[in-house]
Short mmCIF file of N, CA and C in Angstrom, two decimals:
data_model
loop_
_atom_site.label_atom_id
_atom_site.label_comp_id
_atom_site.label_asym_id
_atom_site.label_seq_id
_atom_site.Cartn_x
_atom_site.Cartn_y
_atom_site.Cartn_z
N MET A 131 109.87 99.46 64.88
CA MET A 131 108.70 98.72 64.55
C MET A 131 109.11 97.30 64.15
N GLU A 132 108.35 96.30 64.65
CA GLU A 132 108.63 94.89 64.35
C GLU A 132 107.37 94.29 63.75
N ASP A 133 107.41 93.85 62.56
CA ASP A 133 106.27 93.15 61.97
C ASP A 133 104.98 93.89 62.14
N GLY A 134 104.92 95.24 61.93
CA GLY A 134 103.77 96.01 61.95
C GLY A 134 103.27 96.35 63.36
N LEU A 135 104.00 95.97 64.42
CA LEU A 135 103.56 96.26 65.76
C LEU A 135 104.35 97.40 66.34
N ILE A 136 103.72 98.17 67.17
CA ILE A 136 104.39 99.34 67.75
C ILE A 136 105.51 98.88 68.74
N VAL A 137 106.60 99.56 68.62
CA VAL A 137 107.70 99.31 69.59
C VAL A 137 107.31 100.22 70.79
N ASP A 138 107.44 99.64 72.01
CA ASP A 138 107.05 100.40 73.14
C ASP A 138 107.62 101.79 73.37
N ASN A 139 108.86 102.00 72.87
CA ASN A 139 109.44 103.27 73.13
C ASN A 139 109.07 104.38 72.14
N MET A 140 108.15 104.08 71.18
CA MET A 140 107.70 105.07 70.25
C MET A 140 106.54 105.85 70.86
N ASP A 141 106.58 107.14 70.83
CA ASP A 141 105.47 107.95 71.40
C ASP A 141 104.45 108.20 70.23
N SER A 142 103.33 108.67 70.54
CA SER A 142 102.27 108.88 69.60
C SER A 142 102.65 109.82 68.47
N THR A 143 103.44 110.89 68.77
CA THR A 143 103.91 111.80 67.74
C THR A 143 104.78 111.07 66.74
N GLU A 144 105.68 110.23 67.15
CA GLU A 144 106.61 109.44 66.29
C GLU A 144 105.69 108.51 65.42
N ILE A 145 104.78 107.88 66.01
CA ILE A 145 103.87 106.96 65.22
C ILE A 145 103.11 107.74 64.18
N ASP A 146 102.52 108.84 64.60
CA ASP A 146 101.73 109.65 63.69
C ASP A 146 102.59 110.12 62.53
N GLU A 147 103.84 110.62 62.76
CA GLU A 147 104.72 111.09 61.71
C GLU A 147 105.11 109.95 60.80
N ARG A 148 105.39 108.76 61.36
CA ARG A 148 105.77 107.64 60.52
C ARG A 148 104.64 107.25 59.59
N LEU A 149 103.42 107.20 60.11
CA LEU A 149 102.30 106.78 59.26
C LEU A 149 101.86 107.91 58.31
N VAL A 150 101.99 109.16 58.72
CA VAL A 150 101.71 110.19 57.73
C VAL A 150 102.71 110.16 56.61
N ARG A 151 103.96 109.89 56.91
CA ARG A 151 104.96 109.75 55.83
C ARG A 151 104.55 108.62 54.85
N GLN A 152 103.99 107.54 55.36
CA GLN A 152 103.55 106.49 54.50
C GLN A 152 102.39 106.97 53.63
N ALA A 153 101.47 107.75 54.18
CA ALA A 153 100.41 108.32 53.40
C ALA A 153 100.93 109.29 52.31
N ILE A 154 101.95 110.02 52.64
CA ILE A 154 102.56 110.98 51.65
C ILE A 154 103.20 110.12 50.55
N GLU A 155 103.81 109.02 50.92
CA GLU A 155 104.39 108.14 49.89
C GLU A 155 103.34 107.58 48.93
N LEU A 156 102.19 107.23 49.53
CA LEU A 156 101.05 106.76 48.72
C LEU A 156 100.60 107.89 47.77
N ALA A 157 100.63 109.13 48.22
CA ALA A 157 100.25 110.25 47.38
C ALA A 157 101.27 110.37 46.21
N ARG A 158 102.50 110.15 46.51
CA ARG A 158 103.54 110.21 45.48
C ARG A 158 103.30 109.15 44.42
N CYS A 159 102.90 107.96 44.90
CA CYS A 159 102.60 106.84 43.96
C CYS A 159 101.34 107.17 43.09
N ALA A 160 100.40 107.78 43.68
CA ALA A 160 99.18 108.15 42.99
C ALA A 160 99.58 109.14 41.85
N ARG A 161 100.41 110.08 42.17
CA ARG A 161 100.87 111.07 41.15
C ARG A 161 101.58 110.36 40.09
N GLN A 162 102.43 109.41 40.37
CA GLN A 162 103.22 108.65 39.39
C GLN A 162 102.31 107.90 38.46
N ALA A 163 101.08 107.55 38.92
CA ALA A 163 100.12 106.78 38.20
C ALA A 163 99.15 107.74 37.44
N CYS A 164 99.53 109.05 37.40
CA CYS A 164 98.76 110.05 36.70
C CYS A 164 97.44 110.40 37.41
N ASN A 165 97.35 110.15 38.71
CA ASN A 165 96.24 110.52 39.51
C ASN A 165 96.57 111.73 40.34
N HIS A 166 95.57 112.30 40.95
CA HIS A 166 95.88 113.47 41.86
C HIS A 166 96.69 112.90 43.03
N PRO A 167 97.61 113.73 43.57
CA PRO A 167 98.56 113.20 44.63
C PRO A 167 98.05 113.22 46.02
N PHE A 168 97.24 112.16 46.26
CA PHE A 168 96.71 111.98 47.62
C PHE A 168 96.78 110.46 48.00
N GLY A 169 97.11 110.27 49.31
CA GLY A 169 97.21 108.88 49.80
C GLY A 169 96.67 108.84 51.15
N ALA A 170 96.15 107.69 51.62
CA ALA A 170 95.62 107.47 52.96
C ALA A 170 95.79 106.08 53.36
N LEU A 171 95.82 105.87 54.66
CA LEU A 171 95.93 104.54 55.20
C LEU A 171 95.12 104.53 56.54
N LEU A 172 94.78 103.25 56.94
CA LEU A 172 94.07 102.99 58.10
C LEU A 172 94.98 102.12 59.02
N ALA A 173 95.17 102.50 60.22
CA ALA A 173 96.10 101.79 61.16
C ALA A 173 95.41 101.48 62.46
N LEU A 174 95.69 100.33 63.04
CA LEU A 174 95.16 99.98 64.33
C LEU A 174 96.34 99.58 65.22
N ASN A 175 96.46 100.36 66.35
CA ASN A 175 97.60 100.14 67.26
C ASN A 175 98.96 100.29 66.52
N GLY A 176 99.02 101.21 65.58
CA GLY A 176 100.25 101.49 64.83
C GLY A 176 100.57 100.59 63.71
N ALA A 177 99.76 99.52 63.51
CA ALA A 177 99.96 98.59 62.38
C ALA A 177 99.00 98.95 61.27
N VAL A 178 99.55 99.05 60.06
CA VAL A 178 98.73 99.43 58.89
C VAL A 178 97.83 98.28 58.47
N LEU A 179 96.56 98.55 58.40
CA LEU A 179 95.54 97.54 58.01
C LEU A 179 95.26 97.64 56.47
N LEU A 180 95.06 98.87 55.97
CA LEU A 180 94.72 99.10 54.61
C LEU A 180 95.36 100.38 54.06
N THR A 181 95.65 100.45 52.77
CA THR A 181 96.11 101.66 52.22
C THR A 181 95.28 101.95 50.94
N ALA A 182 95.31 103.21 50.51
CA ALA A 182 94.59 103.61 49.30
C ALA A 182 95.24 104.85 48.72
N GLN A 183 95.03 105.02 47.44
CA GLN A 183 95.48 106.21 46.70
C GLN A 183 94.32 106.85 46.07
N ASN A 184 94.52 108.06 45.62
CA ASN A 184 93.55 108.69 44.77
C ASN A 184 93.58 108.02 43.40
N THR A 185 92.36 107.70 42.85
CA THR A 185 92.29 106.99 41.55
C THR A 185 91.29 107.73 40.63
N ILE A 186 91.23 109.05 40.77
CA ILE A 186 90.27 109.79 39.95
C ILE A 186 90.48 109.61 38.43
N ALA A 187 91.72 109.67 38.01
CA ALA A 187 91.98 109.54 36.56
C ALA A 187 91.90 108.09 36.13
N THR A 188 92.52 107.21 36.85
CA THR A 188 92.48 105.77 36.35
C THR A 188 91.08 105.15 36.47
N ASP A 189 90.32 105.55 37.42
CA ASP A 189 88.93 105.01 37.56
C ASP A 189 87.89 105.91 36.81
N ARG A 190 88.30 107.08 36.32
CA ARG A 190 87.41 108.02 35.68
C ARG A 190 86.26 108.33 36.56
N ASP A 191 86.56 108.56 37.90
CA ASP A 191 85.56 108.82 38.91
C ASP A 191 86.02 109.99 39.73
N PRO A 192 85.35 111.15 39.63
CA PRO A 192 85.77 112.33 40.38
C PRO A 192 85.63 112.19 41.92
N THR A 193 84.96 111.10 42.35
CA THR A 193 84.80 110.85 43.83
C THR A 193 85.83 109.84 44.32
N ALA A 194 86.69 109.33 43.46
CA ALA A 194 87.66 108.34 43.89
C ALA A 194 88.89 108.91 44.64
N HIS A 195 88.59 109.69 45.68
CA HIS A 195 89.61 110.24 46.54
C HIS A 195 90.25 109.14 47.36
N ALA A 196 91.49 109.39 47.86
CA ALA A 196 92.18 108.37 48.63
C ALA A 196 91.37 107.95 49.83
N GLU A 197 90.86 108.89 50.57
CA GLU A 197 90.13 108.55 51.78
C GLU A 197 88.85 107.82 51.50
N SER A 198 88.15 108.24 50.42
CA SER A 198 86.96 107.57 50.00
C SER A 198 87.18 106.10 49.60
N ASN A 199 88.27 105.94 48.81
CA ASN A 199 88.67 104.56 48.38
C ASN A 199 89.03 103.69 49.64
N LEU A 200 89.72 104.34 50.60
CA LEU A 200 90.13 103.60 51.77
C LEU A 200 88.92 103.19 52.61
N VAL A 201 88.04 104.10 52.84
CA VAL A 201 86.81 103.79 53.62
C VAL A 201 85.99 102.72 52.97
N ALA A 202 85.87 102.72 51.64
CA ALA A 202 85.14 101.74 50.92
C ALA A 202 85.76 100.30 51.19
N ALA A 203 87.08 100.29 51.04
CA ALA A 203 87.79 99.02 51.32
C ALA A 203 87.61 98.55 52.76
N ALA A 204 87.66 99.51 53.69
CA ALA A 204 87.50 99.18 55.12
C ALA A 204 86.13 98.59 55.40
N ILE A 205 85.10 99.17 54.80
CA ILE A 205 83.75 98.72 55.03
C ILE A 205 83.64 97.25 54.54
N ARG A 206 84.25 96.95 53.43
CA ARG A 206 84.25 95.60 52.86
C ARG A 206 85.05 94.56 53.63
N THR A 207 86.12 94.99 54.30
CA THR A 207 87.03 94.00 54.89
C THR A 207 87.19 93.99 56.36
N LEU A 208 86.79 95.09 57.02
CA LEU A 208 86.96 95.16 58.49
C LEU A 208 85.64 95.18 59.17
N THR A 209 85.62 94.84 60.48
CA THR A 209 84.43 94.94 61.22
C THR A 209 84.19 96.40 61.68
N PRO A 210 82.99 96.77 62.00
CA PRO A 210 82.72 98.13 62.45
C PRO A 210 83.56 98.52 63.69
N ASP A 211 83.80 97.54 64.53
CA ASP A 211 84.63 97.79 65.75
C ASP A 211 86.13 98.15 65.39
N GLN A 212 86.63 97.38 64.38
CA GLN A 212 87.98 97.62 63.92
C GLN A 212 88.08 99.02 63.30
N ILE A 213 87.13 99.41 62.53
CA ILE A 213 87.10 100.74 61.90
C ILE A 213 87.08 101.84 62.99
N ARG A 214 86.13 101.66 63.96
CA ARG A 214 86.04 102.62 65.05
C ARG A 214 87.34 102.80 65.88
N ARG A 215 88.06 101.74 66.08
CA ARG A 215 89.31 101.81 66.88
C ARG A 215 90.53 102.20 66.07
N SER A 216 90.38 102.29 64.78
CA SER A 216 91.48 102.62 63.87
C SER A 216 91.64 104.13 63.75
N VAL A 217 92.89 104.46 63.22
CA VAL A 217 93.16 105.86 62.96
C VAL A 217 93.38 105.95 61.45
N LEU A 218 92.72 106.92 60.81
CA LEU A 218 92.87 107.20 59.43
C LEU A 218 93.94 108.22 59.26
N TYR A 219 95.01 107.98 58.48
CA TYR A 219 96.10 108.89 58.22
C TYR A 219 95.94 109.29 56.72
N SER A 220 96.10 110.61 56.52
CA SER A 220 95.93 111.16 55.19
C SER A 220 97.02 112.16 54.84
N SER A 221 97.41 112.11 53.57
CA SER A 221 98.44 113.07 53.12
C SER A 221 97.96 114.48 53.08
N CYS A 222 96.64 114.69 53.10
CA CYS A 222 96.04 116.00 53.08
C CYS A 222 94.79 115.99 53.92
N GLU A 223 94.40 117.12 54.37
CA GLU A 223 93.12 117.22 55.13
C GLU A 223 91.96 116.72 54.33
N PRO A 224 91.17 115.87 54.84
CA PRO A 224 90.01 115.36 54.07
C PRO A 224 89.00 116.39 53.69
N CYS A 225 88.50 116.24 52.45
CA CYS A 225 87.48 117.20 51.97
C CYS A 225 86.18 116.88 52.63
N ALA A 226 85.17 117.67 52.31
CA ALA A 226 83.85 117.53 52.94
C ALA A 226 83.21 116.15 52.54
N MET A 227 83.36 115.69 51.33
CA MET A 227 82.83 114.40 50.91
C MET A 227 83.44 113.27 51.69
N CYS A 228 84.74 113.28 51.75
CA CYS A 228 85.48 112.22 52.48
C CYS A 228 85.21 112.25 53.98
N THR A 229 85.08 113.46 54.48
CA THR A 229 84.82 113.60 55.99
C THR A 229 83.48 112.96 56.27
N GLY A 230 82.48 113.24 55.46
CA GLY A 230 81.18 112.57 55.69
C GLY A 230 81.22 111.09 55.60
N LYS A 231 81.91 110.59 54.56
CA LYS A 231 82.05 109.12 54.39
C LYS A 231 82.74 108.49 55.52
N MET A 232 83.85 109.13 55.98
CA MET A 232 84.60 108.58 57.12
C MET A 232 83.69 108.55 58.37
N TYR A 233 82.96 109.63 58.66
CA TYR A 233 82.09 109.66 59.79
C TYR A 233 81.04 108.54 59.73
N TRP A 234 80.37 108.44 58.63
CA TRP A 234 79.25 107.42 58.52
C TRP A 234 79.81 105.99 58.56
N ALA A 235 81.07 105.78 58.22
CA ALA A 235 81.71 104.45 58.27
C ALA A 235 82.13 104.16 59.65
N GLY A 236 82.24 105.11 60.56
CA GLY A 236 82.65 104.90 61.93
C GLY A 236 84.04 105.29 62.33
N VAL A 237 84.75 105.95 61.44
CA VAL A 237 86.11 106.45 61.71
C VAL A 237 85.98 107.51 62.76
N ARG A 238 86.75 107.40 63.84
CA ARG A 238 86.66 108.40 64.95
C ARG A 238 88.01 108.99 65.29
N SER A 239 89.00 108.76 64.51
CA SER A 239 90.27 109.41 64.69
C SER A 239 91.00 109.58 63.37
N VAL A 240 91.41 110.85 63.09
CA VAL A 240 92.02 111.22 61.82
C VAL A 240 93.34 112.02 62.11
N VAL A 241 94.36 111.71 61.36
CA VAL A 241 95.62 112.48 61.39
C VAL A 241 95.88 112.89 59.92
N TYR A 242 96.10 114.19 59.66
CA TYR A 242 96.36 114.61 58.29
C TYR A 242 97.58 115.50 58.22
N ALA A 243 98.10 115.62 57.02
CA ALA A 243 99.35 116.45 56.77
C ALA A 243 99.00 117.79 56.21
N LEU A 244 98.88 117.93 54.95
CA LEU A 244 98.64 119.25 54.31
C LEU A 244 97.27 119.78 54.64
N PRO A 245 97.13 120.98 55.22
CA PRO A 245 95.84 121.52 55.47
C PRO A 245 95.08 121.95 54.17
N SER A 246 93.79 121.92 54.26
CA SER A 246 92.96 122.18 53.06
C SER A 246 93.19 123.55 52.50
N GLU A 247 93.42 124.55 53.36
CA GLU A 247 93.68 125.89 52.92
C GLU A 247 94.93 126.02 52.07
N GLN A 248 95.98 125.27 52.43
CA GLN A 248 97.18 125.28 51.64
C GLN A 248 97.02 124.56 50.38
N LEU A 249 96.32 123.48 50.36
CA LEU A 249 95.93 122.79 49.14
C LEU A 249 95.23 123.64 48.20
N ALA A 250 94.25 124.38 48.70
CA ALA A 250 93.44 125.30 47.90
C ALA A 250 94.32 126.38 47.30
N ALA A 251 95.30 126.86 47.95
CA ALA A 251 96.23 127.88 47.42
C ALA A 251 97.04 127.27 46.30
N LEU A 252 97.43 125.99 46.43
CA LEU A 252 98.22 125.33 45.34
C LEU A 252 97.30 124.94 44.12
N ALA A 253 96.19 124.50 44.41
CA ALA A 253 95.35 123.92 43.37
C ALA A 253 94.24 124.82 42.85
N ALA A 254 94.19 126.07 43.41
CA ALA A 254 93.14 127.07 43.08
C ALA A 254 91.75 126.47 43.12
N ARG A 255 91.49 125.73 44.17
CA ARG A 255 90.20 125.11 44.37
C ARG A 255 89.32 125.88 45.34
N ASP A 256 88.01 125.65 45.23
CA ASP A 256 87.08 126.21 46.19
C ASP A 256 86.39 125.11 46.99
N PHE A 257 85.29 125.43 47.69
CA PHE A 257 84.56 124.48 48.51
C PHE A 257 85.52 123.83 49.54
N VAL A 258 86.23 124.70 50.22
CA VAL A 258 87.18 124.35 51.25
C VAL A 258 86.53 124.46 52.59
N ILE A 259 86.25 123.38 53.24
CA ILE A 259 85.68 123.40 54.57
C ILE A 259 86.56 122.57 55.44
N PRO A 260 87.22 123.10 56.48
CA PRO A 260 88.12 122.32 57.30
C PRO A 260 87.34 121.10 57.91
N CYS A 261 87.94 119.98 57.99
CA CYS A 261 87.28 118.74 58.51
C CYS A 261 86.95 118.91 59.95
N ARG A 262 87.72 119.67 60.71
CA ARG A 262 87.36 119.91 62.13
C ARG A 262 86.00 120.58 62.22
N GLU A 263 85.75 121.50 61.34
CA GLU A 263 84.45 122.21 61.36
C GLU A 263 83.29 121.27 61.09
N LEU A 264 83.48 120.40 60.12
CA LEU A 264 82.46 119.43 59.85
C LEU A 264 82.24 118.40 60.95
N PHE A 265 83.37 117.91 61.46
CA PHE A 265 83.25 116.92 62.59
C PHE A 265 82.69 117.55 63.80
N SER A 266 82.92 118.88 64.03
CA SER A 266 82.39 119.50 65.23
C SER A 266 80.83 119.52 65.28
N ARG A 267 80.25 119.34 64.10
CA ARG A 267 78.74 119.35 64.02
C ARG A 267 78.18 117.94 64.16
N SER A 268 79.03 116.95 64.34
CA SER A 268 78.56 115.51 64.44
C SER A 268 78.15 115.21 65.86
N ARG A 269 77.34 114.16 65.95
CA ARG A 269 76.86 113.77 67.32
C ARG A 269 78.03 113.08 68.08
N GLU A 270 78.79 112.27 67.40
CA GLU A 270 79.90 111.60 68.12
C GLU A 270 81.21 112.37 67.88
N ASN A 271 82.02 112.31 68.91
CA ASN A 271 83.34 113.01 68.83
C ASN A 271 84.27 112.29 67.88
N VAL A 272 85.04 113.08 67.05
CA VAL A 272 86.03 112.58 66.18
C VAL A 272 87.30 113.35 66.49
N GLN A 273 88.34 112.60 66.90
CA GLN A 273 89.65 113.24 67.17
C GLN A 273 90.31 113.56 65.84
N VAL A 274 90.75 114.85 65.76
CA VAL A 274 91.45 115.27 64.54
C VAL A 274 92.87 115.83 65.01
N ILE A 275 93.90 115.31 64.42
CA ILE A 275 95.22 115.76 64.65
C ILE A 275 95.82 116.24 63.30
N GLY A 276 96.34 117.42 63.30
CA GLY A 276 96.95 117.96 62.08
C GLY A 276 96.86 119.52 62.07
N PRO A 277 97.63 120.07 61.17
CA PRO A 277 98.49 119.48 60.19
C PRO A 277 99.76 118.90 60.82
N VAL A 278 100.29 117.89 60.12
CA VAL A 278 101.51 117.19 60.50
C VAL A 278 102.42 117.13 59.26
N LEU A 279 103.71 117.43 59.37
CA LEU A 279 104.63 117.29 58.25
C LEU A 279 104.20 118.03 57.02
N VAL A 280 103.79 119.27 57.16
CA VAL A 280 103.25 120.05 56.06
C VAL A 280 104.23 120.17 54.89
N ASP A 281 105.46 120.53 55.20
CA ASP A 281 106.41 120.73 54.08
C ASP A 281 106.58 119.48 53.27
N GLU A 282 106.67 118.32 53.88
CA GLU A 282 106.81 117.02 53.16
C GLU A 282 105.57 116.76 52.30
N ALA A 283 104.39 117.07 52.91
CA ALA A 283 103.14 116.81 52.13
C ALA A 283 102.99 117.82 50.96
N ARG A 284 103.35 119.01 51.16
CA ARG A 284 103.27 120.08 50.08
C ARG A 284 104.16 119.69 48.92
N GLU A 285 105.33 119.15 49.21
CA GLU A 285 106.26 118.82 48.14
C GLU A 285 105.71 117.93 47.06
N VAL A 286 104.79 117.02 47.45
CA VAL A 286 104.23 116.05 46.48
C VAL A 286 103.37 116.84 45.47
N HIS A 287 102.79 117.95 45.89
CA HIS A 287 101.86 118.77 45.05
C HIS A 287 102.56 119.76 44.10
N LEU A 288 103.82 120.13 44.46
CA LEU A 288 104.48 121.17 43.70
C LEU A 288 104.62 120.73 42.20
N GLY A 289 104.15 121.68 41.35
CA GLY A 289 104.22 121.45 39.92
C GLY A 289 103.09 120.58 39.41
N PHE A 290 102.21 120.04 40.22
CA PHE A 290 101.17 119.14 39.72
C PHE A 290 99.95 119.97 39.25
N TRP A 291 99.61 120.99 39.94
CA TRP A 291 98.31 121.75 39.77
C TRP A 291 98.45 122.86 38.72
N GLN A 292 99.49 122.88 37.91
CA GLN A 292 99.72 124.01 36.97
C GLN A 292 98.94 123.81 35.70
#
């Protein structure tokens, strides 16, 4: 990669893994800031446009998920066309709330790491609906790739949810 641009010899799997690793690192940073360990970023043609972390604790807002924070920033700073052509990368499969926000903002491509079922097993959470199921009910098609780099994504959560 040179100055945020894709090097021609990188295939889509390599790009996805590189950007998912960046989302996982954002999750690590969120955890270090005493927030829930989730991170997300928005990329266009392999170049990162925006990043976000979970800020539930620091913002005292239970809806301040990484993806939700990212989409809010995207709506304020990017054009609808840029959002539609971008790919959202997340350290974990987006929840139902974030999935809806992503769809209504125009995100049409998502790559995630840790699947929601595995997060639920770690965090003892309920209300787990895979994002593919939600997107499958939408009028417009949303491409979903994942899970990717599950072991790396899971590691950030170990010991957090106890």
